[in-house]
Coordinates of C-alpha atoms and ligand atoms in Angstrom, one line a residue:
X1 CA -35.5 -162.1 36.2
X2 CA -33.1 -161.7 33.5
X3 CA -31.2 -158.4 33.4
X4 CA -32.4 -156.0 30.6
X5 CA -30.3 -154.3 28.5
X6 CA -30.4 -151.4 25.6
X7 CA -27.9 -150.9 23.3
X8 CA -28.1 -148.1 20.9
X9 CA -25.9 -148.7 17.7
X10 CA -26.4 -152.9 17.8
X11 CA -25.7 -153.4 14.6
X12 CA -22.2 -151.6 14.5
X13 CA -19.1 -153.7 15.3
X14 CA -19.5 -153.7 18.7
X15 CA -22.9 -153.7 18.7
X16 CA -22.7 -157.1 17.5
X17 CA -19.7 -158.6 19.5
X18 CA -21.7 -157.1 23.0
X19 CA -25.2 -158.6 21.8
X20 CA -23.5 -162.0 21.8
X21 CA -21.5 -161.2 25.0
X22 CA -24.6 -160.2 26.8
X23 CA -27.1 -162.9 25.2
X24 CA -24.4 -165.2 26.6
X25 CA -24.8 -163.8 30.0
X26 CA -28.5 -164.4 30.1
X27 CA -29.5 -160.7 29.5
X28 CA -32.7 -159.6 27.4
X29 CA -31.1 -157.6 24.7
X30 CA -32.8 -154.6 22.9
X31 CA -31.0 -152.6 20.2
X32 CA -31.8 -149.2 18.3
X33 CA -31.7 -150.5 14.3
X34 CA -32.0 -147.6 12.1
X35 CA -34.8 -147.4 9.4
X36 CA -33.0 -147.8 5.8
X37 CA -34.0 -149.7 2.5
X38 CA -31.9 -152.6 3.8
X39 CA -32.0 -154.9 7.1
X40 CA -28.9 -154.0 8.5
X41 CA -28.1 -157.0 10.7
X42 CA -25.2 -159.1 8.7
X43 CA -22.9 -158.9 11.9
X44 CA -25.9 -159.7 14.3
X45 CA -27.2 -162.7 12.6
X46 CA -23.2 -164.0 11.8
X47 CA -22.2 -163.5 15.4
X48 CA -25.5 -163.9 17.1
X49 CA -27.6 -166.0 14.7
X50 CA -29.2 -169.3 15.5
X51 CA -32.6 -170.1 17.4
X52 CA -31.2 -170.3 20.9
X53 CA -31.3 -166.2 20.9
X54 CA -34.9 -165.8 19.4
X55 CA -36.6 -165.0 22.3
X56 CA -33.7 -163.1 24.0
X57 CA -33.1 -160.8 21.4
X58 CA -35.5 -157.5 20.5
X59 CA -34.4 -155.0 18.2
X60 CA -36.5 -151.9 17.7
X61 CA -36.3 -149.3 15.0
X62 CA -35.2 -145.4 15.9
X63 CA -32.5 -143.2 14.9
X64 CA -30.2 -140.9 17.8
X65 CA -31.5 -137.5 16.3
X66 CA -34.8 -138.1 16.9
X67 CA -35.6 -137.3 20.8
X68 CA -39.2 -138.3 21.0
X69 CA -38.4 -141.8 20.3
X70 CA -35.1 -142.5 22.4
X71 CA -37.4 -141.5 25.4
X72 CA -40.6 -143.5 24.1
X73 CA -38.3 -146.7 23.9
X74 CA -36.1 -146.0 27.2
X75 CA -39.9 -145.5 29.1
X76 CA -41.2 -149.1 27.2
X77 CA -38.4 -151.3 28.0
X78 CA -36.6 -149.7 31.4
X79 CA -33.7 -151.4 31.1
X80 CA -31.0 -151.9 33.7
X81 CA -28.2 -151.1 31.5
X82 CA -28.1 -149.2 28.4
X83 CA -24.6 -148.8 26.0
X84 CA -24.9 -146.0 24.4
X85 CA -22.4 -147.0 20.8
X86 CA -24.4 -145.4 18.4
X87 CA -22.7 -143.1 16.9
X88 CA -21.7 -141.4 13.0
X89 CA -18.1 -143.2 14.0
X90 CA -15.5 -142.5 11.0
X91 CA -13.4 -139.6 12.2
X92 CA -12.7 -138.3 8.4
X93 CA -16.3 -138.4 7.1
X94 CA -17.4 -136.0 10.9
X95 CA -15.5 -133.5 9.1
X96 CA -17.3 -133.6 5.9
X97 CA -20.6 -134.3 7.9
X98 CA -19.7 -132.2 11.3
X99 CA -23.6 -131.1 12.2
X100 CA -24.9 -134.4 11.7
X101 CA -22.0 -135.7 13.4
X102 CA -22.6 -133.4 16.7
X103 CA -26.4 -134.1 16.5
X104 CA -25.7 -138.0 16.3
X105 CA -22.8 -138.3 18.6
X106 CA -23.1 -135.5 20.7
X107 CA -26.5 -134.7 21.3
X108 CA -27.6 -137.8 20.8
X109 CA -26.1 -139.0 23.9
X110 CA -27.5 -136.0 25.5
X111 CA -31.0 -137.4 24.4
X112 CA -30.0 -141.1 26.3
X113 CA -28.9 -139.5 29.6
X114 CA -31.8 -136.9 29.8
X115 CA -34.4 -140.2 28.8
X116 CA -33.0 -141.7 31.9
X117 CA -34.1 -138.9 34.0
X118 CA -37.6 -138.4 32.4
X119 CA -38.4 -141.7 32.8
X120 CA -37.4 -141.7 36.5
X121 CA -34.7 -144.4 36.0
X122 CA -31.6 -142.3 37.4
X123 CA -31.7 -144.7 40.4
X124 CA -32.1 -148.1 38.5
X125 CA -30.3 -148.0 35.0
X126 CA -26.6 -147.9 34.2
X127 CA -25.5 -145.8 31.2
X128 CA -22.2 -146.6 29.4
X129 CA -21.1 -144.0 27.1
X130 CA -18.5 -144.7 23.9
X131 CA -16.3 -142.6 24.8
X132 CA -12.9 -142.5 22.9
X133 CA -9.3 -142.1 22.2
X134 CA -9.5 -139.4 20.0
X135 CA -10.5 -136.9 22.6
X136 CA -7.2 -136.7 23.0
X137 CA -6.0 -135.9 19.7
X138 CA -3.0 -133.9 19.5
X139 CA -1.5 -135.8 22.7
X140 CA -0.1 -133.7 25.7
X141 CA 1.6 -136.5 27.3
X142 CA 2.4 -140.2 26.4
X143 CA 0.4 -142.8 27.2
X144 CA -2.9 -141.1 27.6
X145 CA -4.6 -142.1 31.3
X146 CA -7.3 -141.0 33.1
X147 CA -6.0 -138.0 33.7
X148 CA -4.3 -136.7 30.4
X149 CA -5.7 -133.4 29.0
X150 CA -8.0 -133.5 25.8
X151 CA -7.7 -132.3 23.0
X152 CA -9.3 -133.2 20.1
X153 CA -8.8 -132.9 16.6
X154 CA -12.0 -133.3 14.8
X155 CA -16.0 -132.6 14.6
X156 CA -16.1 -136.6 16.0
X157 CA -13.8 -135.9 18.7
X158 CA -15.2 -132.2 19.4
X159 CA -18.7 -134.3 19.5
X160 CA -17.4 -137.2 21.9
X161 CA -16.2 -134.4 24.1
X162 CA -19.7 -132.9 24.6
X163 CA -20.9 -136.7 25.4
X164 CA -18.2 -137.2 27.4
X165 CA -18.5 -134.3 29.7
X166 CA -22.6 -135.2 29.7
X167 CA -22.1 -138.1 31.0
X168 CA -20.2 -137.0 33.9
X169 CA -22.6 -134.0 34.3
X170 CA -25.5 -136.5 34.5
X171 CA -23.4 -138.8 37.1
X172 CA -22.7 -135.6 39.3
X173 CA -26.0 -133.6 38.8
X174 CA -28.8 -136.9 39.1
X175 CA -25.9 -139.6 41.1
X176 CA -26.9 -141.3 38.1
X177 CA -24.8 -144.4 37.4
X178 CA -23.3 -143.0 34.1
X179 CA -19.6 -143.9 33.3
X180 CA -17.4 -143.3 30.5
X181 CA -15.2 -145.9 28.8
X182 CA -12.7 -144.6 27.0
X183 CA -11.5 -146.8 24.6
X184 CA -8.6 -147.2 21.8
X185 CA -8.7 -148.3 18.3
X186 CA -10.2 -152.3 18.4
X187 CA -10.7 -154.1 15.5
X188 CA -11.9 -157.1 13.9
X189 CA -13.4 -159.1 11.0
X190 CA -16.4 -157.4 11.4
X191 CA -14.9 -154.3 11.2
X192 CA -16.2 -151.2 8.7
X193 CA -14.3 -151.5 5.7
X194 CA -13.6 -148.5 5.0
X195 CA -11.4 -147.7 8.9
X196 CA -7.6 -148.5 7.8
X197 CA -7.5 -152.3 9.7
X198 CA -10.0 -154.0 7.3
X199 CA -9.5 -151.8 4.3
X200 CA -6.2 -152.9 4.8
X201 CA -7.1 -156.8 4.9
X202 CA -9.5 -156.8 2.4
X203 CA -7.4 -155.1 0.4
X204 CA -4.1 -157.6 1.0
X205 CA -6.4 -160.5 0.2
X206 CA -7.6 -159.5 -3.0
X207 CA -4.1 -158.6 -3.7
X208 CA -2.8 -162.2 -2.9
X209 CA -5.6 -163.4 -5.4
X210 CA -4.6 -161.4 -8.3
X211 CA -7.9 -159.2 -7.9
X212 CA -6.5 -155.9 -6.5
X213 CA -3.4 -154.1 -8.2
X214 CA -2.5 -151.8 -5.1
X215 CA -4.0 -150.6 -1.9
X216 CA -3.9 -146.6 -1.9
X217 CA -3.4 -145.3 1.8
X218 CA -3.1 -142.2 3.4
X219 CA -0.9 -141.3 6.3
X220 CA 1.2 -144.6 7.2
X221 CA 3.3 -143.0 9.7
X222 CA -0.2 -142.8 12.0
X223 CA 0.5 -144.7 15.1
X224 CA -2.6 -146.2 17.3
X225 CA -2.9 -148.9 20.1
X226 CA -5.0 -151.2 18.1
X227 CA -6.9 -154.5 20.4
X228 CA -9.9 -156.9 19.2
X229 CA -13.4 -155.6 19.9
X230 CA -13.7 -158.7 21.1
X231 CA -12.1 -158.3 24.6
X232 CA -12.9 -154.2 24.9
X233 CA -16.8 -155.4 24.7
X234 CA -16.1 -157.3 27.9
X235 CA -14.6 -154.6 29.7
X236 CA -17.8 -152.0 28.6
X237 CA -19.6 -154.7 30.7
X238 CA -17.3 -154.7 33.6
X239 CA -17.3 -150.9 33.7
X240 CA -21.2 -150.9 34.0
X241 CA -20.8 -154.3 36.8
X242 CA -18.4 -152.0 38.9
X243 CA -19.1 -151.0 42.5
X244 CA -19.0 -147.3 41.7
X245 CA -19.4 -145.2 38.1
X246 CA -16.6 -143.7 36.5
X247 CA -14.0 -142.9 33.7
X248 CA -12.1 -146.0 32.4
X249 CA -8.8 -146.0 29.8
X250 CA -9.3 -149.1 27.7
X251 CA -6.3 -149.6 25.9
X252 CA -3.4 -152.8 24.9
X253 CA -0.9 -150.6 26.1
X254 CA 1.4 -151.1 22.8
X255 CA 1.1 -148.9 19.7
X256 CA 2.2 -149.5 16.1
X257 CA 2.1 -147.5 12.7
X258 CA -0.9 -148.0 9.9
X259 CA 2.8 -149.4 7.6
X260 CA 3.3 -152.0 10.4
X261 CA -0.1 -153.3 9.9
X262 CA 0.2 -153.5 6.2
X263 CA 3.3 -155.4 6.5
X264 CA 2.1 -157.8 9.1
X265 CA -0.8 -158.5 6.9
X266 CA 1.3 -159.2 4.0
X267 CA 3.7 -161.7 5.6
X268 CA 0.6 -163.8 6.6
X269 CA 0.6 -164.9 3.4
X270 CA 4.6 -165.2 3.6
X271 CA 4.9 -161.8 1.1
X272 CA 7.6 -159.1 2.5
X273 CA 7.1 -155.4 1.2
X274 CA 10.0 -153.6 0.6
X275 CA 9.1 -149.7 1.6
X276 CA 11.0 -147.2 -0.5
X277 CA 10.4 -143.6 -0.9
X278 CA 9.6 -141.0 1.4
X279 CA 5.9 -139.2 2.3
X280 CA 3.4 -139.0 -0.5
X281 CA 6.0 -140.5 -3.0
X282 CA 6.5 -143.7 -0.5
X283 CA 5.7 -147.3 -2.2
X284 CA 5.5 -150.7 -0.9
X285 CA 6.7 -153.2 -3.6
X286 CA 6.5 -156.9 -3.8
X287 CA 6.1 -160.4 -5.1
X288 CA 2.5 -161.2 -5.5
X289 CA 0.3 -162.9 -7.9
X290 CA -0.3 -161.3 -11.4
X291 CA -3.1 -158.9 -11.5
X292 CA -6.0 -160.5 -13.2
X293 CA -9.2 -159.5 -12.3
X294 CA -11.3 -161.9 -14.1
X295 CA -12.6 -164.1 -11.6
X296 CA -12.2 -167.1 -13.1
X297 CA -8.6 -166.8 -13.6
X298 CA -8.7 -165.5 -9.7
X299 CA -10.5 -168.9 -8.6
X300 CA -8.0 -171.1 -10.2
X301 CA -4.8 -168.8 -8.8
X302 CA -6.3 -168.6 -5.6
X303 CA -4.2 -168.2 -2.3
X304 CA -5.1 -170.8 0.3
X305 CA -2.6 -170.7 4.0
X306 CA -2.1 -174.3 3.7
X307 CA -0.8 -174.6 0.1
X308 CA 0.4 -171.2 -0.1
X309 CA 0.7 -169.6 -4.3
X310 CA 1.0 -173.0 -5.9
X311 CA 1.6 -172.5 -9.6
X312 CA 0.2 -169.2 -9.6
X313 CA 1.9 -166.4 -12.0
X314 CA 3.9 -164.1 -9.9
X315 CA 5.2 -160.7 -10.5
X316 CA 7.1 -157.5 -8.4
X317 CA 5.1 -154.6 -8.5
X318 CA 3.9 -151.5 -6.3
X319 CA 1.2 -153.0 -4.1
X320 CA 0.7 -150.0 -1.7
X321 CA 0.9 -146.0 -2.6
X322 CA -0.1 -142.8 -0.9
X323 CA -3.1 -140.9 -2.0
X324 CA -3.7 -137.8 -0.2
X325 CA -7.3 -138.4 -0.2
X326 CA -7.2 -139.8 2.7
X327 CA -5.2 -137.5 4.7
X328 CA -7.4 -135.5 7.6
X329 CA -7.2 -131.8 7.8
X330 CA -6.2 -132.1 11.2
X331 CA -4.6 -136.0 12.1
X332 CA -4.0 -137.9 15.0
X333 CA -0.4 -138.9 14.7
X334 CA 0.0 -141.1 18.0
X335 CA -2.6 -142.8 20.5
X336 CA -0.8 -145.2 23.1
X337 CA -3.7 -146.0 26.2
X338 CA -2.5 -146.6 29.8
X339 CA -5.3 -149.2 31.0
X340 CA -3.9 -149.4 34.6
X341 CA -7.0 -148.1 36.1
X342 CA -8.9 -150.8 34.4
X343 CA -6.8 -153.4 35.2
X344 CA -6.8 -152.6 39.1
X345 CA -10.5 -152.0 39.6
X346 CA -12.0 -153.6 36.6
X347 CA -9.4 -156.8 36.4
X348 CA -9.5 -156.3 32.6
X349 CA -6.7 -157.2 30.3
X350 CA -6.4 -157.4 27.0
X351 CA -6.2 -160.7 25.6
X352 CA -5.5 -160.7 21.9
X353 CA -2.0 -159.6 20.8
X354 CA -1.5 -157.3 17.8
X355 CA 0.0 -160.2 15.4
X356 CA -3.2 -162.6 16.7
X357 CA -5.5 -159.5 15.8
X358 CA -4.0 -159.4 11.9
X359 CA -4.0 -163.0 11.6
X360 CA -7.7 -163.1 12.2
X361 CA -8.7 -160.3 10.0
X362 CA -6.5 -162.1 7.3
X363 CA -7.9 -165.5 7.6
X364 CA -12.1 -163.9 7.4
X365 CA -11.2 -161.9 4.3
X366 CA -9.3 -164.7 2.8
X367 CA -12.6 -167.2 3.5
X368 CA -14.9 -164.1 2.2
X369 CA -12.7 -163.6 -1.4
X370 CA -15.4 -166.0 -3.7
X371 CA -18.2 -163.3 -2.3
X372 CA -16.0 -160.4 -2.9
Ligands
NAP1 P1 -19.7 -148.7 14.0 O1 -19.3 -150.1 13.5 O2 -19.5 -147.5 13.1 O3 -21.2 -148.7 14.5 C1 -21.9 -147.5 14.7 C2 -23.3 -147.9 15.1 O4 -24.1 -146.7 15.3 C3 -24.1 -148.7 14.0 O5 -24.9 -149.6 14.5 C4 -24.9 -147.6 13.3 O6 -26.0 -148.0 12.6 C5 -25.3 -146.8 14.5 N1 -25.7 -145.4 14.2 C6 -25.1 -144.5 13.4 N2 -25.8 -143.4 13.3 C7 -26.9 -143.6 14.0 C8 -28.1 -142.9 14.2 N3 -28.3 -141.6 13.8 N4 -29.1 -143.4 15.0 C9 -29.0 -144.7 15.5 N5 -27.9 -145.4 15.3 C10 -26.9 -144.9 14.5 O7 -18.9 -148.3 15.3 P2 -18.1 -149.3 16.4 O8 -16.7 -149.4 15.9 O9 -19.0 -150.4 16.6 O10 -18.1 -148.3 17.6 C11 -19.1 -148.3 18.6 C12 -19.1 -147.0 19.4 O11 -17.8 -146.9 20.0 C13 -19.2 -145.7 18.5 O12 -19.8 -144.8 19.3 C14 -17.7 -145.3 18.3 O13 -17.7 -143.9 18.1 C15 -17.1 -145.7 19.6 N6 -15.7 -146.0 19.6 C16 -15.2 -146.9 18.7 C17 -13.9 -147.3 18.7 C18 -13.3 -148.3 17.8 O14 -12.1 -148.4 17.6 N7 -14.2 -149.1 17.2 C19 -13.0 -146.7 19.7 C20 -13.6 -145.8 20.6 C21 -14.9 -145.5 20.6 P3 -26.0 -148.5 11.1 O15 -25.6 -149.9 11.1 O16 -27.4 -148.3 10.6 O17 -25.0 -147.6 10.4
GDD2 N1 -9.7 -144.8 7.4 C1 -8.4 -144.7 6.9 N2 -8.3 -144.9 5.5 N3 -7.4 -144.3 7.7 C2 -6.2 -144.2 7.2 C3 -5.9 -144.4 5.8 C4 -7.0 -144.8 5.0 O1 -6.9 -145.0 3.8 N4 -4.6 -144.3 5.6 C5 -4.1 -143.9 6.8 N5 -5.0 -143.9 7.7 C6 -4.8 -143.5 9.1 C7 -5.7 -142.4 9.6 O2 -5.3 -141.1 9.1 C8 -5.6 -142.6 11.1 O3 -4.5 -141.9 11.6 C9 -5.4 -144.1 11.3 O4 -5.0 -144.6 10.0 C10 -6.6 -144.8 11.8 O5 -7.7 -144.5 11.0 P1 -9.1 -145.2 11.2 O6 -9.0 -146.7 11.1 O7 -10.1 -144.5 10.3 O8 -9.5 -145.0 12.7 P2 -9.4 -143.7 13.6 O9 -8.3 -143.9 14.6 O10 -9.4 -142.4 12.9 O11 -10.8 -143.7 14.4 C11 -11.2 -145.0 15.0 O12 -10.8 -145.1 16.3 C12 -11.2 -144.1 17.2 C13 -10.6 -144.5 18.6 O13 -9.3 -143.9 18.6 C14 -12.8 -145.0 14.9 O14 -13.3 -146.3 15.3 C15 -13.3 -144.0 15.9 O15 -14.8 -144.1 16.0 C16 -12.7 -144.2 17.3 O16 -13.3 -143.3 18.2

């Protein structure tokens, strides 16, 4: 019998990258979709797509905040693993949405762990719980490891604190099989576009196609350890294969600031920002393509890696500035992860650098600027 699994939040980022991990494996996959006027599975069917899946794959509509449901669906499919990602996940929007935030994040993994137990699965199904990074906030030692003090510095961290803690509760209480992972920043093409990695590499390919002026930012100096969802949806997997449950850093173990991503973006297409300025006055200038946004003019002036600008009009402008929009009323300055835990017991490593990460990012949202 194939191993089942549930995965709330399946057509999120990860969602998507674990669905094709899994499907690989030979599991039955069933994922939580959410009700809305559209069918939300663009990431599913561009990772996942193809007829080989059809039969493996189930997806079933429900929402977090509604309790009746996650326990109707956990009863119906009693799956051996369940990853709970589902989640309102943008740290700035939790604070202009915190109760929804709480009910989603919080409670809502409350509603998972106590389906487990009404269904009479504590015994048989492993629960993974997104845990994160930001729990601990405003850092009280550097790197953050298993054992760091939180402190979190937002309704989504106060909210993955609650789930955190749960999760451990339930473990401890019921011996259920509950761990946490707690994971750093990973990105990828499939990214939200509006966290600062993609906004960032949609924004510098539009740029290098004349179809952007300038990509407004908040705080640059932000540090985070940034990996690929890619390899952290393999080590969710491992956490939930493990002999025992427990609490599990996933991290790169190297750190870098939102204006070393920008740059690094940039100089994939050969382009080098020159930063001047200090705080909200700070600019990035340089040489890029003349801003036209018609988009036949954009076509012809297009940016390609193998024949670089080609005739295209250049000019030296401002291509990045601060907007203090997108400043948080509380930040995050620094997140560096210490994955030496997972590494022993788990024998997880992460496998993409940072430069391969950008690369990637930059090569999708260059393919995707005729749809843009
Ligand atoms: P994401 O792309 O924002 O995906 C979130 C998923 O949750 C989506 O499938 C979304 O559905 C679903 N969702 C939101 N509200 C829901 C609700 N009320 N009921 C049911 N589903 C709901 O997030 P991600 O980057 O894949 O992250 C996955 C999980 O890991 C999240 O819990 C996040 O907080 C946590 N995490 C992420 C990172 C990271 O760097 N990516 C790091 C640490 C922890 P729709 O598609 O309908 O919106
Ligand atoms: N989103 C965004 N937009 N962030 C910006 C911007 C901007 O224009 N300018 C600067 N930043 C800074 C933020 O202030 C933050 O310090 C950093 O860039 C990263 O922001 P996000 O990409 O939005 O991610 P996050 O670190 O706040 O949260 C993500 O990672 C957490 C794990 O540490 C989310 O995926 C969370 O769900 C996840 O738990």
């Amino acid at each position: 019998m194939p191993k089942k699994a549930f995965i709330t939040g399946i057509t999120g980022q990860d969602g998507a990258y674990l669905t094709h991990l899994l499907l690989s494996k030979g599991y039955e996959v069933h994922g939580l979709m959410r009700r809305t006027s559209q069918f939300n599975v663009a990431r599913l069917m561009e990772l996942c797509g193809g007829t080989a899946f059809e039969d493996k794959l189930f997806l079933h509509y429900g929402d977090s905040t509604d309790s009746l449901n996650i326990t109707t669906l956990v009863e119906d499919i009693r799956p051996d693993e369940i990853f709970n990602l589902a989640a309102q996940s943008h740290v700035k929007v939790s604070f202009e949405m915190p109760v929804y935030t709480c009910d989603v994040d919080a409670l809502g993994t409350l509603r998972i762990l106590e389906a487990v137990r009404q269904a009479h699965l504590t015994d048989k199904t492993h629960v993974y719980q997104a845990s994160t990074s930001e729990l601990f906030g405003k850092v009280h030692e550097i790197p953050q490891s298993e054992s760091t003090p939180f402190h979190p510095r937002s309704p989504y961290g106060v909210a993955k604190l609650f789930a955190y803690w749960m999760t451990v509760n339930y473990r401890e209480s019921y011996g259920m099989f509950a761990s946490n992972g707690i994971l750093f920043n990973h990105e990828s093409p499939f990214r939200g576009e509006t966290f600062v990695t993609r906004k960032i590499t949609m924004a510098a390919a539009r740029i290098l196609n004349g179809l952007q002026e300038r990509l407004e930012l908040g705080n640059m100096d932000a540090k985070r350890d940034w990996g690929h969802a890619r390899d952290f949806v393999e080590a969710m997997w491992l956490i939930l294969q493990h002999d025992e449950p427990g609490d599990f850093i996933i991290a790169t173990g190297e750190q870098h600031s939102v204006r070393e991503f920008v740059t690094l973006a940039f100089e994939y297409a050969g382009v080098s920002i020159r930063w001047e300025g200090e705080g909200v006055n700070e600019v990035g200038i340089a040489r890029v393509p003349v801003y036209s946004p018609n988009r036949e003019n954009a076509s012809v002036s297009r940016f390609k890696p193998e024949t670089g600008f080609g005739n295209t009009p250049m000019e030296e402008r401002v291509v990045v500035s601060v907007n203090p929009e997108f400043f948080r009323p509380a930040e995050v300055e620094t997140l560096l992860g210490n994955p030496a835990k997972s590494r022993q017991l788990l024998g997880w490593e992460a496998k993409t650098s940072f430069p391969q990460l950008v690369q990637e990012m930059m090569d999708y949202d260059l393919r995707k600027i005729p749809i843009l």
